[in-house]
């Protein structure tokens, strides 16, 4: 799909497959913020090559403080069921807060436009 207007991109490192990122019980770090941004910054939907996708904003959450580290950094193997549920709860809470904030901002913007 072609994007005609800048998009707001939100990437949450807590949202990944259950059991984490691993190959034959060896933990893999997963993509870091720069790698994710690079993957999402290119659209390959034209025959002449790739064109950059415009961002209005690009936000990341749930990643290690070191921007060179991936979302599964520090893991030693498969994620346990308990850890998976804990991470899923963090993601769900973040999602609810994010959607609440967007709804509030949309409501505020509509009130400002209508002079209320």
XYZ file of N, CA and C in Angstrom:
348
model
N 0.842 -1.179 0.000
C 0.000 0.000 0.000
C 0.883 1.237 0.000
N 0.477 2.229 -0.720
C 1.230 3.469 -0.808
C 0.727 4.450 0.243
N 1.648 5.092 0.938
C 1.293 6.085 1.942
C 1.374 7.456 1.286
N 0.268 8.189 1.310
C 0.225 9.505 0.689
C 0.494 10.636 1.663
N 0.412 10.356 2.943
C 0.625 11.387 3.957
C 1.544 10.830 5.033
N 2.240 11.700 5.750
C 3.101 11.214 6.831
C 2.311 10.409 7.864
N 2.934 9.380 8.367
C 2.299 8.505 9.351
C 2.999 8.632 10.689
N 2.267 8.385 11.756
C 2.848 8.293 13.088
C 3.134 6.819 13.337
N 4.365 6.502 13.675
C 4.770 5.114 13.882
C 5.073 4.913 15.365
N 4.436 3.904 15.952
C 4.675 3.508 17.334
C 5.146 2.061 17.323
N 6.317 1.794 17.879
C 6.841 0.434 17.928
C 7.040 0.067 19.397
N 6.440 -1.036 19.803
C 6.544 -1.478 21.183
C 7.315 -2.790 21.235
N 8.444 -2.785 21.939
C 9.286 -3.969 22.056
C 8.688 -5.074 22.900
N 7.617 -4.788 23.646
C 6.967 -5.834 24.435
C 6.081 -6.714 23.575
N 5.773 -6.255 22.360
C 4.877 -7.012 21.487
C 5.706 -7.867 20.544
N 5.936 -9.100 20.927
C 6.650 -10.058 20.084
C 6.146 -11.457 20.405
N 6.580 -12.405 19.616
C 6.065 -13.760 19.769
C 6.369 -14.324 21.156
N 5.492 -15.198 21.603
C 5.684 -15.853 22.880
C 6.944 -16.699 22.821
N 7.627 -16.815 23.911
C 8.893 -17.535 24.075
C 10.092 -16.730 23.612
N 9.894 -15.484 23.186
C 11.015 -14.627 22.844
C 11.611 -14.932 21.493
N 12.844 -14.527 21.333
C 13.552 -14.688 20.065
C 14.750 -15.604 20.312
N 14.713 -16.792 19.737
C 15.806 -17.732 19.957
C 15.900 -18.708 18.803
N 17.086 -19.254 18.619
C 17.335 -20.281 17.620
C 17.957 -21.473 18.339
N 17.240 -22.586 18.343
C 17.725 -23.806 19.007
C 18.231 -23.513 20.419
N 17.384 -22.876 21.225
C 17.645 -22.527 22.623
C 18.721 -21.464 22.827
N 19.266 -20.891 21.764
C 20.220 -19.787 21.889
C 19.447 -18.485 21.699
N 19.466 -17.635 22.717
C 18.721 -16.371 22.640
C 19.291 -15.474 21.554
N 18.429 -14.870 20.793
C 18.799 -13.883 19.781
C 18.302 -12.536 20.280
N 19.058 -11.511 20.018
C 18.754 -10.201 20.568
C 17.535 -9.540 19.938
N 17.214 -9.876 18.732
C 16.135 -9.191 18.040
C 16.640 -7.883 17.444
N 15.787 -7.206 16.715
C 16.180 -5.968 16.044
C 16.278 -4.816 17.040
N 17.242 -3.924 16.784
C 17.350 -2.728 17.612
C 16.544 -1.602 16.961
N 16.345 -0.481 17.653
C 15.535 0.605 17.108
C 15.973 1.101 15.728
N 17.270 1.217 15.495
C 17.744 1.688 14.184
C 17.384 0.715 13.078
N 17.546 -0.575 13.344
C 17.205 -1.586 12.348
C 15.709 -1.564 12.035
N 14.895 -1.411 13.058
C 13.448 -1.359 12.857
C 13.074 -0.126 12.039
N 13.657 1.002 12.396
C 13.360 2.241 11.665
C 13.769 2.116 10.201
N 14.920 1.491 9.938
C 15.358 1.296 8.552
C 14.399 0.408 7.773
N 13.934 -0.661 8.392
C 13.000 -1.559 7.726
C 11.694 -0.831 7.408
N 11.227 -0.024 8.336
C 9.950 0.661 8.151
C 10.057 1.926 7.309
N 11.273 2.371 7.017
C 11.431 3.633 6.287
C 11.428 3.454 4.787
N 11.372 2.225 4.314
C 11.444 1.981 2.879
C 10.183 1.265 2.413
N 9.648 1.753 1.323
C 8.491 1.129 0.694
C 8.933 0.591 -0.659
N 8.739 -0.679 -0.898
C 9.170 -1.302 -2.146
C 8.005 -1.560 -3.084
N 7.052 -0.648 -3.140
C 5.880 -0.907 -3.959
C 5.958 -0.271 -5.345
N 7.138 0.148 -5.772
C 7.266 0.621 -7.152
C 8.344 -0.189 -7.855
N 8.289 -0.256 -9.152
C 9.212 -1.105 -9.913
C 10.609 -0.510 -10.024
N 10.746 0.790 -9.846
C 12.045 1.431 -10.044
C 12.952 1.320 -8.822
N 12.464 0.756 -7.745
C 13.285 0.635 -6.544
C 12.488 1.036 -5.326
N 13.184 1.489 -4.322
C 12.493 1.835 -3.082
C 12.481 3.343 -2.882
N 11.436 3.805 -2.237
C 11.309 5.222 -1.919
C 11.095 5.368 -0.422
N 11.633 6.397 0.187
C 11.443 6.564 1.628
C 9.976 6.839 1.980
N 9.564 6.297 3.098
C 8.228 6.543 3.610
C 8.312 7.696 4.602
N 7.466 8.713 4.443
C 7.535 9.852 5.366
C 6.951 9.502 6.733
N 7.562 10.039 7.777
C 7.052 9.878 9.140
C 6.654 11.236 9.670
N 5.544 11.264 10.334
C 5.203 12.444 11.110
C 5.940 12.339 12.446
N 5.967 11.110 12.974
C 6.718 10.834 14.197
C 7.076 9.351 14.225
N 8.131 9.017 14.949
C 8.572 7.631 15.103
C 8.921 7.447 16.571
N 8.146 6.619 17.276
C 8.346 6.432 18.711
C 8.573 4.955 19.012
N 9.459 4.711 19.983
C 9.733 3.348 20.432
C 9.557 3.272 21.941
N 9.056 2.143 22.393
C 8.951 1.893 23.820
C 9.179 0.406 24.057
N 9.604 0.061 25.273
C 9.814 -1.348 25.597
C 11.136 -1.899 25.106
N 12.082 -1.014 24.820
C 13.409 -1.429 24.357
C 14.443 -1.143 25.446
N 15.598 -1.823 25.407
C 16.659 -1.503 26.358
C 17.092 -0.039 26.204
N 17.699 0.514 27.252
C 18.161 1.910 27.209
C 19.244 2.119 26.155
N 20.033 1.098 25.890
C 21.090 1.193 24.872
C 20.456 1.036 23.492
N 20.498 2.082 22.644
C 19.834 2.024 21.344
C 20.433 1.012 20.369
N 21.605 0.473 20.687
C 22.224 -0.530 19.826
C 21.791 -1.948 20.173
N 20.979 -2.079 21.218
C 20.535 -3.398 21.669
C 19.133 -3.689 21.160
N 18.876 -4.955 20.886
C 17.572 -5.378 20.392
C 16.560 -5.579 21.499
N 15.331 -5.810 21.100
C 14.222 -5.890 22.046
C 14.296 -7.115 22.965
N 15.068 -8.141 22.624
C 15.190 -9.337 23.468
C 16.582 -9.425 24.097
N 17.269 -8.287 24.177
C 18.616 -8.222 24.755
C 18.594 -8.679 26.216
N 19.600 -9.425 26.590
C 19.741 -9.869 27.967
C 19.071 -11.200 28.257
N 18.354 -11.745 27.303
C 17.694 -13.030 27.518
C 18.716 -14.161 27.396
N 18.415 -15.257 28.034
C 19.344 -16.390 28.004
C 18.792 -17.593 27.253
N 17.556 -17.534 26.830
C 16.945 -18.656 26.107
C 15.477 -18.393 25.892
N 14.707 -19.474 25.832
C 13.268 -19.327 25.648
C 12.657 -18.555 26.808
N 11.650 -17.779 26.503
C 10.918 -17.032 27.521
C 9.938 -17.983 28.211
N 9.888 -17.947 29.533
C 8.949 -18.801 30.269
C 7.528 -18.285 30.095
N 6.572 -19.124 30.396
C 5.164 -18.732 30.304
C 4.889 -17.541 31.228
N 5.435 -17.572 32.432
C 5.210 -16.482 33.389
C 5.792 -15.163 32.869
N 6.995 -15.204 32.309
C 7.612 -13.991 31.754
C 6.826 -13.486 30.551
N 6.334 -14.397 29.738
C 5.537 -14.030 28.576
C 4.258 -13.319 29.003
N 3.613 -13.831 30.040
C 2.382 -13.212 30.534
C 2.656 -11.849 31.151
N 3.783 -11.717 31.840
C 4.163 -10.425 32.426
C 4.399 -9.394 31.321
N 5.101 -9.791 30.284
C 5.374 -8.892 29.159
C 4.088 -8.527 28.434
N 3.206 -9.506 28.242
C 1.933 -9.246 27.577
C 1.093 -8.252 28.383
N 1.131 -8.359 29.704
C 0.398 -7.413 30.551
C 0.961 -5.998 30.400
N 2.296 -5.878 30.320
C 2.911 -4.563 30.099
C 2.466 -3.989 28.767
N 2.439 -4.828 27.735
C 2.014 -4.360 26.427
C 0.553 -3.920 26.463
N -0.306 -4.718 27.069
C -1.727 -4.395 27.112
C -1.963 -3.073 27.842
N -1.280 -2.864 28.962
C -1.412 -1.607 29.705
C -0.951 -0.433 28.836
N 0.196 -0.594 28.176
C 0.695 0.458 27.287
C -0.318 0.748 26.185
N -0.877 -0.292 25.573
C -1.831 -0.115 24.484
C -3.061 0.656 24.967
N -3.611 0.290 26.105
C -4.782 0.989 26.637
C -4.473 2.458 26.895
N -3.313 2.744 27.503
C -2.926 4.132 27.775
C -2.701 4.908 26.484
N -2.087 4.275 25.503
C -1.831 4.913 24.215
C -3.143 5.268 23.520
N -4.068 4.328 23.494
C -5.359 4.566 22.846
C -6.164 5.623 23.596
N -6.113 5.591 24.935
C -6.789 6.626 25.731
C -6.233 8.008 25.405
N -4.912 8.101 25.305
C -4.276 9.383 24.997
C -4.663 9.865 23.597
N -4.672 8.973 22.631
C -5.065 9.362 21.276
C -6.517 9.815 21.232
N -7.381 9.109 21.925
C -8.788 9.490 21.964
C -8.954 10.855 22.632
N -8.252 11.080 23.733
C -8.316 12.363 24.431
C -7.808 13.486 23.527
N -6.669 13.280 22.870
C -6.117 14.302 21.977
C -7.048 14.593 20.806
N -7.651 13.567 20.257
C -8.597 13.753 19.156
C -9.785 14.583 19.627
N -10.300 14.272 20.816
C -11.428 15.008 21.381
C -11.043 16.470 21.639
N -9.856 16.679 22.196
C -9.386 18.054 22.462
C -9.238 18.829 21.163
N -8.658 18.211 20.125
C -8.475 18.879 18.844
C -9.807 19.246 18.211
N -10.786 18.353 18.303
C -12.115 18.644 17.759
C -12.793 19.783 18.516
N -12.621 19.809 19.841
C -13.200 20.899 20.631
C -12.538 22.227 20.301
N -11.228 22.236 20.097
C -10.514 23.462 19.759
C -10.939 23.992 18.387
N -11.150 23.089 17.438
C -11.568 23.493 16.089
C -12.982 24.063 16.082
N -13.845 23.497 16.948
C -15.236 23.960 16.962
C -15.453 25.114 17.926
N -14.398 25.515 18.670
C -14.487 26.650 19.587
C -15.150 26.329 20.902
N -15.237 25.070 21.252
C -15.862 24.668 22.533
C -14.880 24.700 23.648
